[in-house]
mmCIF file of C-alpha atoms in Angstrom:
data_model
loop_
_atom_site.group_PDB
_atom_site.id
_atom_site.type_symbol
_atom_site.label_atom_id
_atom_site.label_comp_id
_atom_site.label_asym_id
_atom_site.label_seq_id
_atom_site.Cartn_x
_atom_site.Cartn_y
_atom_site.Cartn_z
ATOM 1 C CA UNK A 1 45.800 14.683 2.023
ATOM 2 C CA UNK A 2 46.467 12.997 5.046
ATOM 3 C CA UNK A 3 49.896 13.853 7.184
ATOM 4 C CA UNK A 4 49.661 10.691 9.063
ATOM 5 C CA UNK A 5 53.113 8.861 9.007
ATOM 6 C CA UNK A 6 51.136 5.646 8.622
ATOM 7 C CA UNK A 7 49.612 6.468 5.121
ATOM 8 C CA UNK A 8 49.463 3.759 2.911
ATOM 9 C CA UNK A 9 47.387 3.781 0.046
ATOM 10 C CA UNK A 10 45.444 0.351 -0.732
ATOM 11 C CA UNK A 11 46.040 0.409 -4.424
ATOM 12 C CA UNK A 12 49.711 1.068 -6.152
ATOM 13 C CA UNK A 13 47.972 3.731 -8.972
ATOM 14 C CA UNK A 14 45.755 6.795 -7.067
ATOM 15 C CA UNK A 15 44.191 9.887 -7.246
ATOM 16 C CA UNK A 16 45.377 13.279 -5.299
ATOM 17 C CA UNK A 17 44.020 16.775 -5.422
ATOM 18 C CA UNK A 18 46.896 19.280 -5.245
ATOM 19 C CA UNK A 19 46.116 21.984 -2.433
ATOM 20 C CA UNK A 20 47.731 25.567 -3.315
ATOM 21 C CA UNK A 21 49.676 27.177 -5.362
ATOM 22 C CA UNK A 22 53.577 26.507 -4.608
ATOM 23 C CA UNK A 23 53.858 24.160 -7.693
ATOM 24 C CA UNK A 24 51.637 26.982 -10.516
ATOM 25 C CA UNK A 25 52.204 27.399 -13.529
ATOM 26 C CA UNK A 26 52.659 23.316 -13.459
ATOM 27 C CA UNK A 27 49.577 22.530 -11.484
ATOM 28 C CA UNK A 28 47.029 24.494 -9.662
ATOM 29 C CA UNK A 29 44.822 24.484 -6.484
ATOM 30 C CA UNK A 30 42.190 21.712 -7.292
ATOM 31 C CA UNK A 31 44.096 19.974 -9.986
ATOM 32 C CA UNK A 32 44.124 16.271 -10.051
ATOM 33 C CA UNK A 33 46.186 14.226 -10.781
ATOM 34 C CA UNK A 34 46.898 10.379 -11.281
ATOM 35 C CA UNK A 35 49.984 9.198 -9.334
ATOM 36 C CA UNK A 36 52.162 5.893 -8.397
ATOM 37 C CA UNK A 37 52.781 5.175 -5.075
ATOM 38 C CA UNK A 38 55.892 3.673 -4.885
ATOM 39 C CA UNK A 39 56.940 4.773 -8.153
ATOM 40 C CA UNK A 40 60.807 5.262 -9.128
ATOM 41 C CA UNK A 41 62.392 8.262 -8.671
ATOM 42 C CA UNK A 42 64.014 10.194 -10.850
ATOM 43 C CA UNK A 43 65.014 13.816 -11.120
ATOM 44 C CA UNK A 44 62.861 16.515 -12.989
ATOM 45 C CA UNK A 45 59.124 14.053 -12.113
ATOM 46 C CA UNK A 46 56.382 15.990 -9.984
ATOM 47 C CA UNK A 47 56.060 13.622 -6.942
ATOM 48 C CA UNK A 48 54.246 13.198 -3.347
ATOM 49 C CA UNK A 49 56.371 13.772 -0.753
ATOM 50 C CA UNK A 50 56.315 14.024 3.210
ATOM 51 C CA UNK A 51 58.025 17.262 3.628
ATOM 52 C CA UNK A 52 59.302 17.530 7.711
ATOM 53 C CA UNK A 53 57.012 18.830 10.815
ATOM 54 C CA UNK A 54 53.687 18.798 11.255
ATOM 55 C CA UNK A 55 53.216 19.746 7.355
ATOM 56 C CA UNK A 56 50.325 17.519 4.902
ATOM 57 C CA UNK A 57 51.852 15.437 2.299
ATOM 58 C CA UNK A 58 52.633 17.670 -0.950
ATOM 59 C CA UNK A 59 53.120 17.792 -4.375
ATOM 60 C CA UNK A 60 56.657 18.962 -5.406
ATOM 61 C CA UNK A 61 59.287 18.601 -8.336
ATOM 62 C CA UNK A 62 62.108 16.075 -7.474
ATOM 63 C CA UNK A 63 65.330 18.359 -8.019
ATOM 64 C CA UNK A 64 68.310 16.142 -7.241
ATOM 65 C CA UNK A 65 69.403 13.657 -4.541
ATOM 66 C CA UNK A 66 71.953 14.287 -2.333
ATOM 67 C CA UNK A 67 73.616 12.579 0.877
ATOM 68 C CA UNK A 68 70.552 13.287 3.110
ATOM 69 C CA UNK A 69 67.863 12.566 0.239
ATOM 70 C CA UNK A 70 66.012 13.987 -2.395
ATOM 71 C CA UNK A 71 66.147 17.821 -2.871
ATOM 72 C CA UNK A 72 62.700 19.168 -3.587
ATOM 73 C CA UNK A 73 61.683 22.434 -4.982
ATOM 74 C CA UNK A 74 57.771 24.163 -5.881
ATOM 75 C CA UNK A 75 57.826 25.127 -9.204
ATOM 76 C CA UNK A 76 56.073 28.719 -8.038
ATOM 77 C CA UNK A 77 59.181 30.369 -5.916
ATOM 78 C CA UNK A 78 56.671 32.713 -3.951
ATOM 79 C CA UNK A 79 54.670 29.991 -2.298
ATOM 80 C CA UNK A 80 54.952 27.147 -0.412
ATOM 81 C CA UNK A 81 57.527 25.468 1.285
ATOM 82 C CA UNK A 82 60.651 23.376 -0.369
ATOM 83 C CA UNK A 83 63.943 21.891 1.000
ATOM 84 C CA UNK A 84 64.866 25.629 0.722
ATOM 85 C CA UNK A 85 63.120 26.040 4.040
ATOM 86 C CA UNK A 86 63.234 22.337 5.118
ATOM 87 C CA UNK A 87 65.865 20.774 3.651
ATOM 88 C CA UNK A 88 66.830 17.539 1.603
ATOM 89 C CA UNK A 89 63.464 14.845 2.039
ATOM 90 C CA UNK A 90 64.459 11.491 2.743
ATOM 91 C CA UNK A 91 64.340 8.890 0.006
ATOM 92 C CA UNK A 92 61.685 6.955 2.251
ATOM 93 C CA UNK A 93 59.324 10.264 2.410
ATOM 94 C CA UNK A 94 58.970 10.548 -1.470
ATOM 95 C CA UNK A 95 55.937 8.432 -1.574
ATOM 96 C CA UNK A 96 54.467 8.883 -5.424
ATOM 97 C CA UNK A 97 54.982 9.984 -8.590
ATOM 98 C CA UNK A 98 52.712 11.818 -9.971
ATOM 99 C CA UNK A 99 51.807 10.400 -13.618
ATOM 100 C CA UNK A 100 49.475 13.144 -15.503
ATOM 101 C CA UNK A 101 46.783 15.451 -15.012
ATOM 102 C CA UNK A 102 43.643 13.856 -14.847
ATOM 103 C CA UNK A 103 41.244 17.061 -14.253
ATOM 104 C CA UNK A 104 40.707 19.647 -15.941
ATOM 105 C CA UNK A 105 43.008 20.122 -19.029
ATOM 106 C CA UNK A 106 44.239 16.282 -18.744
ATOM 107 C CA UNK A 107 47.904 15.482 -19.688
ATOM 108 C CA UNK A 108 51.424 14.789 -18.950
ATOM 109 C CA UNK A 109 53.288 17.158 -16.232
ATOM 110 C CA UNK A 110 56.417 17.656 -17.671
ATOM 111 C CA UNK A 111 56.765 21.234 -17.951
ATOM 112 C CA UNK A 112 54.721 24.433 -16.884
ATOM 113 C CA UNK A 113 51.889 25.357 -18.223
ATOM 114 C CA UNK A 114 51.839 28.760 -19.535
ATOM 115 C CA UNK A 115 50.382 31.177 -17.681
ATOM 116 C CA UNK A 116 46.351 32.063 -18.607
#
């Protein structure tokens, strides 16, 4: 995914390929998954976000809000980066929601996947 601060996507309903393995057992490297940009949101929803720096966009779960935005954390503790490191993500930087899993195993992404 692109890291440019300029992104924006042509159509309201996309596709993104998560990269790693911060948000396992949820999703996994190569995943991908259907998402609205734009979308509402809401606590507990997987969602595209802007995370500070230099970093790509990525694919985190949308923990609470608080005074300086939306707290986001990786649903795999021993990866990744998360507003642990970084901090609350301003509301303006959480730029999807993800929707479901298209590929493989499609379906919602409500809770983690057991481990295989």
């Amino acid at each position: 995914m692109s890291s440019s601060r300029a992104f924006r996507p042509l159509l309201p309903i996309g596709q993104v390929i998560v990269r790693g393995r911060s948000m396992e057992p949820t999703l996994r490297d190569g995943d991908r998954i259907l998402v609205h940009w734009g979308g509402r949101a809401e606590a507990g929803r997987v969602a595209v976000v802007r995370l500070p720096g230099d970093r790509p966009l990525s694919v985190k779960r949308l923990t609470f809000r608080d005074p300086g935005g939306w707290w986001v954390e990786r649903d795999n503790p021993a990866e990744g980066v998360d507003s642990w490191l970084v901090g609350a993500v301003p509301e303006a930087d959480v730029l999807a929601m993800a929707l479901f899993r298209i590929w493989p195993d499609p379906g919602r992404i409500t809770h983690p996947r057991r481990a295989q």
